């Protein structure tokens, strides 16, 4: 099937519209009634805040931020906070709903939430970032809490930002509350294994997919878009597992080496230069071309809407492992499926992060911390079971893995909502 220019230009790219479309497909399979659909499709609560910040030059800048709780039927809201110039309320709403489905797919007792601030951290000093982070979190103070809503890192936020959030909350309530955010530094209640957790989950789910398609990991060729927390750790873990990372990219550009990139050297280089471009062990290539490389596994680990009607017919990977949230549009999804390309959907593939965040939250509440092997073992158990559950759901309903995952998740959340009943 060839898509026309008109189809490409009219493709829906609004993330929340995409999330609702995916939800409706599952709701149709489950035969959900109209009332339940309305409750589950829409966010429970959305907050828009203005964040005034004193900049280093004395000016006052006002940033706009959001926090959305999509659903809390199965437990407190859980989901990261993103700093990016492209953040919109609809993006945050979509990301929050994907969190609801993700927590249900891996069957951990959380609902879904997400936050974001429209800003460009690459143009801000550490002091400006700290002041913005603390003021943003103080604006969320009524909404967040260890039993209410527990943020975590996402694009352009990191353990340091989580420490500022935790401290802001703790100073306000008068005592230290470790459980209010996850992804914290180890010195303030972080969990071993959290930094690599999302990428480790990507590896575990990809290994399951490879087993089912008789593809060995040794020598498997991997291309990775995005080299932040998730992408760089995926490169490290796939390399350690014996795969050959043949291309990586970040916001500055892409590099490739068909014989395999020396990942430890690249990590050292990126640690110094803060970019993948210019690394001497690979050649420069265009970022678009990376997505279209012939490879065994393509790992989009940057932002939404990367595989769309514009490029889907040129994707030549055998497996797409969605480390990012929402990297494939629904229209492109259909074409990938028809072309026999296996997509491990985001709500399954990248759920390792929220799973170890759950472990971190539990450890913080108990003030009793596990060793890393225990964390990685428990993570593997949960990810492998989730892969099997999603696979079985897809077989049962004769659908692809994304729809199988969505049916599994929406079914679990609908069941929790029904048994709780409608308040009042
Ligand atoms: P990050 O900020 O650490 O890294 C993002 C990376 O993407 C950076 O290397 C950046 O340069 C790159 N990038 C941005 N735009 C790009 C483009 N157009 N082309 C190529 N590279 C580009 O963020 P992260 O935490 O690694 O998150 C990446 C994705 O994974 C997001 O979709 C996020 O929602 C998802 N995710 C993250 C976690 C987590 O634990 N951090 C968990 C689940 C899902």
Short mmCIF file of C-alpha atoms and ligand atoms in Angstrom, two decimals:
data_model
loop_
_atom_site.label_atom_id
_atom_site.label_comp_id
_atom_site.label_asym_id
_atom_site.label_seq_id
_atom_site.Cartn_x
_atom_site.Cartn_y
_atom_site.Cartn_z
CA UNK A 1 0.00 0.00 0.00
CA UNK A 2 1.37 3.41 -0.95
CA UNK A 3 0.18 6.43 0.96
CA UNK A 4 -0.65 9.62 -0.92
CA UNK A 5 0.75 13.04 -0.11
CA UNK A 6 -2.74 14.09 0.93
CA UNK A 7 -2.98 11.20 3.41
CA UNK A 8 0.44 12.11 4.78
CA UNK A 9 -0.52 15.75 5.20
CA UNK A 10 -3.85 15.03 6.84
CA UNK A 11 -2.57 12.41 9.28
CA UNK A 12 -3.66 13.10 12.87
CA UNK A 13 -0.58 13.89 14.98
CA UNK A 14 -2.29 15.30 18.07
CA UNK A 15 -1.10 12.87 20.78
CA UNK A 16 -4.32 13.00 22.81
CA UNK A 17 -6.47 12.29 19.74
CA UNK A 18 -4.15 9.37 19.03
CA UNK A 19 -4.44 8.09 22.61
CA UNK A 20 -8.25 8.26 22.47
CA UNK A 21 -8.27 6.46 19.11
CA UNK A 22 -6.15 3.65 20.57
CA UNK A 23 -8.41 3.51 23.63
CA UNK A 24 -11.56 3.28 21.49
CA UNK A 25 -10.17 0.29 19.57
CA UNK A 26 -9.75 -1.58 22.86
CA UNK A 27 -13.12 -0.37 24.18
CA UNK A 28 -14.79 -1.74 21.03
CA UNK A 29 -13.19 -5.16 21.53
CA UNK A 30 -14.24 -5.17 25.19
CA UNK A 31 -17.75 -3.92 24.41
CA UNK A 32 -17.52 -1.13 27.02
CA UNK A 33 -20.67 0.92 27.57
CA UNK A 34 -20.80 4.60 26.62
CA UNK A 35 -20.54 5.87 30.22
CA UNK A 36 -17.44 3.82 31.05
CA UNK A 37 -15.85 4.97 27.81
CA UNK A 38 -16.36 8.63 28.71
CA UNK A 39 -14.89 8.10 32.17
CA UNK A 40 -11.84 6.18 30.96
CA UNK A 41 -11.04 8.23 27.87
CA UNK A 42 -10.82 11.58 29.66
CA UNK A 43 -8.37 12.77 32.31
CA UNK A 44 -9.71 12.99 35.82
CA UNK A 45 -7.91 16.22 36.65
CA UNK A 46 -5.73 18.69 34.71
CA UNK A 47 -3.89 21.59 36.29
CA UNK A 48 -2.32 24.50 34.38
CA UNK A 49 0.14 26.64 36.32
CA UNK A 50 2.14 29.80 35.67
CA UNK A 51 5.68 29.57 36.99
CA UNK A 52 7.38 32.91 37.57
CA UNK A 53 11.17 32.57 37.77
CA UNK A 54 13.89 35.14 38.48
CA UNK A 55 16.42 34.65 35.68
CA UNK A 56 20.16 35.17 36.18
CA UNK A 57 20.07 38.54 34.41
CA UNK A 58 17.43 39.89 36.83
CA UNK A 59 14.43 39.51 34.47
CA UNK A 60 11.31 37.65 35.60
CA UNK A 61 10.28 34.94 33.13
CA UNK A 62 6.92 33.15 33.39
CA UNK A 63 6.80 29.53 32.22
CA UNK A 64 3.64 27.47 31.71
CA UNK A 65 3.42 24.03 33.32
CA UNK A 66 0.91 21.21 33.55
CA UNK A 67 0.08 18.19 35.67
CA UNK A 68 -2.58 15.74 34.54
CA UNK A 69 -4.00 12.79 36.48
CA UNK A 70 -5.67 10.59 33.92
CA UNK A 71 -7.06 7.82 36.14
CA UNK A 72 -6.59 6.67 39.74
CA UNK A 73 -8.96 3.68 39.87
CA UNK A 74 -6.08 1.23 40.57
CA UNK A 75 -3.91 3.46 42.79
CA UNK A 76 -2.18 6.83 43.01
CA UNK A 77 -1.32 8.64 39.77
CA UNK A 78 2.18 7.88 38.51
CA UNK A 79 4.15 9.42 35.66
CA UNK A 80 7.07 11.60 34.70
CA UNK A 81 7.61 15.30 34.23
CA UNK A 82 8.94 16.60 30.93
CA UNK A 83 10.77 19.86 30.23
CA UNK A 84 10.62 20.73 26.52
CA UNK A 85 9.71 23.68 24.30
CA UNK A 86 7.17 21.47 22.48
CA UNK A 87 5.15 20.49 25.58
CA UNK A 88 1.37 21.02 25.21
CA UNK A 89 -1.58 20.17 27.43
CA UNK A 90 -2.78 17.60 24.89
CA UNK A 91 0.65 15.95 24.88
CA UNK A 92 0.60 15.73 28.69
CA UNK A 93 -2.97 14.35 28.62
CA UNK A 94 -1.90 11.66 26.15
CA UNK A 95 1.21 10.76 28.14
CA UNK A 96 -0.89 10.56 31.34
CA UNK A 97 -3.37 8.18 29.74
CA UNK A 98 -0.57 5.99 28.36
CA UNK A 99 0.73 5.83 31.96
CA UNK A 100 -2.65 4.52 33.15
CA UNK A 101 -2.52 1.75 30.53
CA UNK A 102 1.19 1.05 31.14
CA UNK A 103 0.77 0.55 34.91
CA UNK A 104 -2.16 -1.75 34.19
CA UNK A 105 -0.18 -3.75 31.59
CA UNK A 106 2.56 -4.54 34.12
CA UNK A 107 -0.11 -4.86 36.83
CA UNK A 108 1.35 -2.47 39.39
CA UNK A 109 -1.03 -0.59 41.73
CA UNK A 110 -0.85 2.85 40.15
CA UNK A 111 -2.99 5.02 37.94
CA UNK A 112 -1.62 7.36 35.30
CA UNK A 113 -0.33 10.91 35.51
CA UNK A 114 2.12 13.14 33.69
CA UNK A 115 3.50 16.65 33.90
CA UNK A 116 5.35 19.06 31.69
CA UNK A 117 6.77 22.56 31.53
CA UNK A 118 7.20 24.53 28.31
CA UNK A 119 10.86 25.52 28.50
CA UNK A 120 14.23 24.85 26.88
CA UNK A 121 16.57 23.60 29.61
CA UNK A 122 19.54 23.70 27.22
CA UNK A 123 19.27 27.52 27.38
CA UNK A 124 18.90 27.74 31.18
CA UNK A 125 21.54 27.86 33.93
CA UNK A 126 21.51 25.33 36.78
CA UNK A 127 20.21 28.05 39.11
CA UNK A 128 17.36 28.98 36.76
CA UNK A 129 16.42 25.32 36.38
CA UNK A 130 16.40 24.80 40.13
CA UNK A 131 14.24 27.88 40.76
CA UNK A 132 11.82 26.87 38.00
CA UNK A 133 11.63 23.27 39.24
CA UNK A 134 10.98 24.27 42.85
CA UNK A 135 8.34 26.87 41.96
CA UNK A 136 6.60 24.45 39.55
CA UNK A 137 6.49 21.73 42.21
CA UNK A 138 5.23 24.13 44.85
CA UNK A 139 2.35 24.97 42.48
CA UNK A 140 1.50 21.23 42.35
CA UNK A 141 1.68 20.78 46.12
CA UNK A 142 -2.06 20.13 46.64
CA UNK A 143 -2.10 17.54 43.89
CA UNK A 144 1.03 15.45 44.52
CA UNK A 145 1.97 13.23 47.48
CA UNK A 146 3.11 9.67 48.19
CA UNK A 147 -0.49 8.46 48.26
CA UNK A 148 -1.85 10.82 45.62
CA UNK A 149 0.41 11.40 42.67
CA UNK A 150 4.08 10.44 42.35
CA UNK A 151 6.11 12.11 39.57
CA UNK A 152 9.35 10.78 38.04
CA UNK A 153 11.88 11.81 35.37
CA UNK A 154 11.01 12.12 31.69
CA UNK A 155 12.58 14.03 28.79
CA UNK A 156 15.10 16.63 30.08
CA UNK A 157 14.50 15.91 33.77
CA UNK A 158 16.84 13.77 35.86
CA UNK A 159 17.63 12.61 39.42
CA UNK A 160 18.81 16.11 40.41
CA UNK A 161 15.46 17.61 39.40
CA UNK A 162 13.69 14.85 41.38
CA UNK A 163 15.79 15.75 44.45
CA UNK A 164 14.67 19.40 44.13
CA UNK A 165 11.03 18.25 43.86
CA UNK A 166 11.34 15.97 46.89
CA UNK A 167 13.03 18.71 48.92
CA UNK A 168 10.43 21.34 47.94
CA UNK A 169 7.58 19.04 48.99
CA UNK A 170 9.35 17.97 52.20
CA UNK A 171 10.16 21.56 53.24
CA UNK A 172 6.52 22.53 52.70
CA UNK A 173 5.01 19.73 54.79
CA UNK A 174 7.73 19.90 57.44
CA UNK A 175 9.26 16.44 57.15
CA UNK A 176 11.12 14.36 54.58
CA UNK A 177 8.78 12.42 52.30
CA UNK A 178 10.78 9.99 50.18
CA UNK A 179 7.67 8.59 48.47
CA UNK A 180 6.60 11.79 46.70
CA UNK A 181 8.81 11.27 43.62
CA UNK A 182 10.83 8.43 42.12
CA UNK A 183 13.98 8.49 40.04
CA UNK A 184 15.74 10.26 42.93
CA UNK A 185 19.51 10.11 43.50
CA UNK A 186 20.65 7.12 45.59
CA UNK A 187 21.71 9.42 48.43
CA UNK A 188 18.12 10.58 49.01
CA UNK A 189 16.12 7.38 48.70
CA UNK A 190 16.65 6.49 45.05
CA UNK A 191 16.60 2.86 43.99
CA UNK A 192 19.49 0.88 42.62
CA UNK A 193 18.77 0.01 39.00
CA UNK A 194 16.33 2.90 38.38
CA UNK A 195 18.59 4.77 35.95
CA UNK A 196 18.86 1.76 33.62
CA UNK A 197 15.37 0.37 34.37
CA UNK A 198 13.50 1.64 31.32
CA UNK A 199 16.25 0.43 28.97
CA UNK A 200 16.50 -2.89 30.82
CA UNK A 201 12.76 -3.37 30.32
CA UNK A 202 13.24 -2.61 26.61
CA UNK A 203 15.92 -5.33 26.51
CA UNK A 204 13.77 -7.89 28.36
CA UNK A 205 10.73 -7.35 26.12
CA UNK A 206 12.87 -7.35 22.96
CA UNK A 207 14.48 -10.63 24.05
CA UNK A 208 11.00 -12.14 24.43
CA UNK A 209 10.02 -10.92 20.96
CA UNK A 210 13.29 -12.31 19.54
CA UNK A 211 12.70 -15.72 21.12
CA UNK A 212 9.32 -15.91 19.43
CA UNK A 213 10.76 -14.96 16.06
CA UNK A 214 13.86 -17.16 16.40
CA UNK A 215 16.22 -14.21 16.21
CA UNK A 216 19.43 -14.55 18.25
CA UNK A 217 20.58 -11.52 20.24
CA UNK A 218 24.24 -12.27 19.42
CA UNK A 219 25.14 -10.06 16.49
CA UNK A 220 21.60 -8.65 16.09
CA UNK A 221 21.81 -5.18 14.53
CA UNK A 222 20.30 -2.32 16.53
CA UNK A 223 19.56 1.31 15.59
CA UNK A 224 18.63 3.74 18.37
CA UNK A 225 17.01 7.16 17.99
CA UNK A 226 17.66 9.34 21.05
CA UNK A 227 20.66 9.02 23.35
CA UNK A 228 19.37 10.30 26.68
CA UNK A 229 18.51 8.25 29.74
CA UNK A 230 16.68 5.55 27.80
CA UNK A 231 18.60 5.49 24.50
CA UNK A 232 22.11 5.53 25.96
CA UNK A 233 21.31 2.82 28.51
CA UNK A 234 19.67 0.74 25.79
CA UNK A 235 22.88 1.02 23.73
CA UNK A 236 24.90 -0.12 26.75
CA UNK A 237 22.63 -3.04 27.68
CA UNK A 238 22.10 -4.34 24.12
CA UNK A 239 25.86 -4.10 23.52
CA UNK A 240 26.54 -6.04 26.74
CA UNK A 241 23.97 -8.64 25.66
CA UNK A 242 25.99 -9.28 22.48
CA UNK A 243 24.02 -7.22 19.97
CA UNK A 244 25.66 -4.87 17.46
CA UNK A 245 24.61 -1.23 17.82
CA UNK A 246 24.99 0.09 14.26
CA UNK A 247 23.53 3.60 14.57
CA UNK A 248 22.49 6.13 17.21
CA UNK A 249 21.20 9.70 17.16
CA UNK A 250 20.39 12.62 19.39
CA UNK A 251 18.94 16.08 18.83
CA UNK A 252 22.22 17.16 17.15
CA UNK A 253 22.34 14.40 14.50
CA UNK A 254 23.04 10.72 13.83
CA UNK A 255 26.10 8.46 13.45
CA UNK A 256 26.46 4.95 12.07
CA UNK A 257 29.00 2.15 11.75
CA UNK A 258 27.78 -1.00 10.04
CA UNK A 259 30.44 -3.08 11.79
CA UNK A 260 29.10 -2.00 15.19
CA UNK A 261 29.80 1.08 17.28
CA UNK A 262 32.19 0.71 20.22
CA UNK A 263 29.49 1.58 22.79
CA UNK A 264 31.71 1.99 25.90
CA UNK A 265 33.90 4.45 23.95
CA UNK A 266 30.82 6.27 22.66
CA UNK A 267 29.42 6.57 26.20
CA UNK A 268 32.73 8.03 27.34
CA UNK A 269 32.66 10.49 24.42
CA UNK A 270 29.03 11.53 25.09
CA UNK A 271 29.85 11.97 28.80
CA UNK A 272 32.45 14.54 27.74
CA UNK A 273 30.91 16.21 24.69
CA UNK A 274 27.16 15.89 25.54
CA UNK A 275 26.40 14.79 21.95
CA UNK A 276 26.87 11.72 19.71
CA UNK A 277 27.93 13.66 16.60
CA UNK A 278 31.67 14.00 16.03
CA UNK A 279 32.45 10.56 17.55
CA UNK A 280 35.44 9.23 15.63
CA UNK A 281 34.32 5.57 15.62
CA UNK A 282 31.37 6.15 13.26
CA UNK A 283 30.25 8.17 10.26
CA UNK A 284 27.73 10.99 10.24
CA UNK A 285 24.33 10.26 8.75
CA UNK A 286 21.01 12.08 8.62
CA UNK A 287 18.63 11.59 11.54
CA UNK A 288 15.81 10.59 9.18
CA UNK A 289 18.00 7.95 7.53
CA UNK A 290 18.65 6.29 10.89
CA UNK A 291 14.98 5.35 11.18
CA UNK A 292 15.09 3.80 7.72
CA UNK A 293 18.24 1.70 8.18
CA UNK A 294 18.05 -2.02 7.54
CA UNK A 295 18.42 -3.58 10.99
CA UNK A 296 16.99 -6.25 13.27
CA UNK A 297 15.70 -3.88 15.97
CA UNK A 298 14.86 -0.20 15.67
CA UNK A 299 14.56 1.51 19.07
CA UNK A 300 12.91 4.93 18.92
CA UNK A 301 13.91 6.50 22.28
CA UNK A 302 13.22 10.22 21.75
CA UNK A 303 9.76 11.72 21.21
CA UNK A 304 6.30 11.05 19.74
CA UNK A 305 5.34 10.79 16.06
CA UNK A 306 8.63 9.54 14.60
CA UNK A 307 7.20 6.70 12.50
CA UNK A 308 4.34 8.23 10.50
CA UNK A 309 2.78 7.92 7.05
CA UNK A 310 5.71 10.01 5.77
CA UNK A 311 8.35 7.33 6.42
CA UNK A 312 6.61 4.10 7.41
CA UNK A 313 7.07 2.44 4.05
CA UNK A 314 10.81 2.93 4.24
CA UNK A 315 11.20 1.37 7.71
CA UNK A 316 13.34 -1.76 7.24
CA UNK A 317 13.68 -3.06 10.81
CA UNK A 318 12.27 -6.48 11.72
CA UNK A 319 11.24 -5.35 15.21
CA UNK A 320 10.35 -1.85 16.42
CA UNK A 321 10.88 -1.66 20.20
CA UNK A 322 9.08 1.47 21.38
CA UNK A 323 11.28 2.81 24.15
CA UNK A 324 9.76 6.27 23.65
CA UNK A 325 6.12 7.03 24.33
CA UNK A 326 3.96 7.34 21.24
CA UNK A 327 6.69 7.10 18.57
CA UNK A 328 4.38 5.41 16.02
CA UNK A 329 1.13 6.93 14.74
CA UNK A 330 -1.96 4.67 14.48
CA UNK A 331 -1.95 4.93 10.66
CA UNK A 332 1.71 3.94 10.49
CA UNK A 333 1.03 1.14 12.96
CA UNK A 334 -1.40 -0.50 10.54
CA UNK A 335 1.16 -0.39 7.74
CA UNK A 336 3.94 -1.81 9.92
CA UNK A 337 1.64 -4.67 10.87
CA UNK A 338 0.70 -5.33 7.24
CA UNK A 339 4.38 -5.32 6.31
CA UNK A 340 5.09 -7.97 8.96
CA UNK A 341 7.15 -5.69 11.20
CA UNK A 342 6.66 -6.57 14.85
CA UNK A 343 6.00 -3.56 17.10
CA UNK A 344 6.55 -3.94 20.84
CA UNK A 345 4.18 -1.19 22.00
CA UNK A 346 5.35 1.59 24.30
CA UNK A 347 2.99 0.71 27.15
CA UNK A 348 4.74 -2.66 27.38
CA UNK A 349 8.22 -1.97 26.02
CA UNK A 350 9.17 1.02 28.19
CA UNK A 351 7.28 -0.05 31.34
CA UNK A 352 10.53 -1.06 33.09
CA UNK A 353 10.98 2.54 34.26
CA UNK A 354 7.68 2.78 36.09
CA UNK A 355 8.13 -0.74 37.44
CA UNK A 356 11.40 0.13 39.19
CA UNK A 357 9.81 3.45 40.20
CA UNK A 358 7.20 1.31 41.94
CA UNK A 359 10.01 -0.61 43.68
CA UNK A 360 11.58 2.73 44.68
CA UNK A 361 8.28 3.99 46.10
CA UNK A 362 7.79 0.78 48.12
CA UNK A 363 11.38 0.93 49.42
CA UNK A 364 10.93 4.59 50.40
CA UNK A 365 7.68 3.91 52.27
CA UNK A 366 9.27 1.00 54.14
CA UNK A 367 12.68 2.69 54.52
CA UNK A 368 14.18 -0.66 53.60
CA UNK A 369 16.29 -0.89 50.47
CA UNK A 370 16.92 -3.87 48.20
CA UNK A 371 20.13 -4.84 46.43
CA UNK A 372 20.40 -4.41 42.69
CA UNK A 373 20.19 -8.10 41.78
CA UNK A 374 16.85 -8.36 43.60
CA UNK A 375 15.56 -5.33 41.67
CA UNK A 376 16.68 -6.62 38.29
CA UNK A 377 15.27 -10.10 38.99
CA UNK A 378 11.88 -8.70 40.03
CA UNK A 379 11.90 -6.40 37.01
CA UNK A 380 12.61 -9.29 34.65
CA UNK A 381 9.83 -11.35 36.19
CA UNK A 382 7.29 -8.56 35.75
CA UNK A 383 8.38 -7.62 32.21
CA UNK A 384 8.41 -11.21 30.95
CA UNK A 385 4.99 -11.90 32.47
CA UNK A 386 3.62 -8.69 30.97
CA UNK A 387 4.97 -9.71 27.54
CA UNK A 388 3.22 -13.08 27.84
CA UNK A 389 -0.02 -11.48 29.06
CA UNK A 390 0.01 -9.03 26.14
CA UNK A 391 0.85 -11.79 23.67
CA UNK A 392 -2.01 -13.96 24.99
CA UNK A 393 -4.43 -11.03 24.85
CA UNK A 394 -3.38 -10.34 21.23
CA UNK A 395 -3.88 -14.02 20.30
CA UNK A 396 -7.25 -14.17 22.01
CA UNK A 397 -8.61 -11.12 20.19
CA UNK A 398 -6.64 -11.81 16.96
CA UNK A 399 -4.99 -8.38 17.04
CA UNK A 400 -1.46 -6.94 17.10
CA UNK A 401 0.53 -6.48 20.32
CA UNK A 402 -0.47 -2.82 20.74
CA UNK A 403 -4.16 -3.58 20.63
CA UNK A 404 -3.58 -6.68 22.77
CA UNK A 405 -1.81 -4.52 25.39
CA UNK A 406 -4.49 -1.87 25.22
CA UNK A 407 -7.30 -4.44 25.66
CA UNK A 408 -5.49 -6.00 28.63
CA UNK A 409 -4.96 -2.61 30.27
CA UNK A 410 -8.35 -1.05 29.56
CA UNK A 411 -10.00 -4.28 30.78
CA UNK A 412 -8.11 -4.13 34.10
CA UNK A 413 -8.87 -0.43 34.66
CA UNK A 414 -12.53 -0.86 33.65
CA UNK A 415 -12.83 -3.75 36.12
CA UNK A 416 -11.35 -1.65 38.95
CA UNK A 417 -13.66 1.27 38.10
CA UNK A 418 -16.74 -0.96 37.97
CA UNK A 419 -16.03 -2.66 41.27
CA UNK A 420 -15.42 0.68 43.02
CA UNK A 421 -18.61 2.14 41.53
CA UNK A 422 -19.34 5.74 40.64
CA UNK A 423 -19.03 8.28 43.46
CA UNK A 424 -21.31 9.60 45.00
P1 LIG B 1 16.17 12.33 27.76
O1 LIG B 1 15.85 13.76 27.86
O2 LIG B 1 17.11 11.72 28.74
O3 LIG B 1 16.70 11.99 26.29
C1 LIG B 1 16.03 12.33 25.12
C2 LIG B 1 17.00 12.10 23.96
O4 LIG B 1 16.31 12.27 22.73
C3 LIG B 1 18.18 13.06 23.94
O5 LIG B 1 19.35 12.35 23.58
C4 LIG B 1 17.80 14.05 22.84
O6 LIG B 1 18.95 14.67 22.26
C5 LIG B 1 17.10 13.11 21.89
N1 LIG B 1 16.25 13.73 20.90
C6 LIG B 1 15.33 14.70 21.06
N2 LIG B 1 14.76 15.00 19.87
C7 LIG B 1 15.33 14.18 18.96
C8 LIG B 1 15.17 13.99 17.56
N3 LIG B 1 14.29 14.71 16.88
N4 LIG B 1 15.93 13.04 16.95
C9 LIG B 1 16.80 12.31 17.64
N5 LIG B 1 17.00 12.44 18.96
C10 LIG B 1 16.28 13.36 19.61
O7 LIG B 1 14.75 11.56 27.80
P2 LIG B 1 14.46 10.04 28.19
O8 LIG B 1 14.11 10.01 29.63
O9 LIG B 1 15.55 9.18 27.66
O10 LIG B 1 13.10 9.79 27.39
C11 LIG B 1 13.08 9.39 26.01
C12 LIG B 1 11.73 8.79 25.69
O11 LIG B 1 11.49 7.68 26.55
C13 LIG B 1 10.53 9.72 25.90
O12 LIG B 1 9.53 9.41 24.95
C14 LIG B 1 10.04 9.35 27.28
O13 LIG B 1 8.69 9.69 27.49
C15 LIG B 1 10.25 7.85 27.22
N6 LIG B 1 10.33 7.19 28.53
C16 LIG B 1 11.26 7.57 29.47
C17 LIG B 1 11.31 6.90 30.67
C18 LIG B 1 12.35 7.22 31.71
O14 LIG B 1 12.42 6.46 32.67
N7 LIG B 1 13.16 8.25 31.55
C19 LIG B 1 10.39 5.88 30.95
C20 LIG B 1 9.48 5.50 29.97
C21 LIG B 1 9.45 6.17 28.76
#
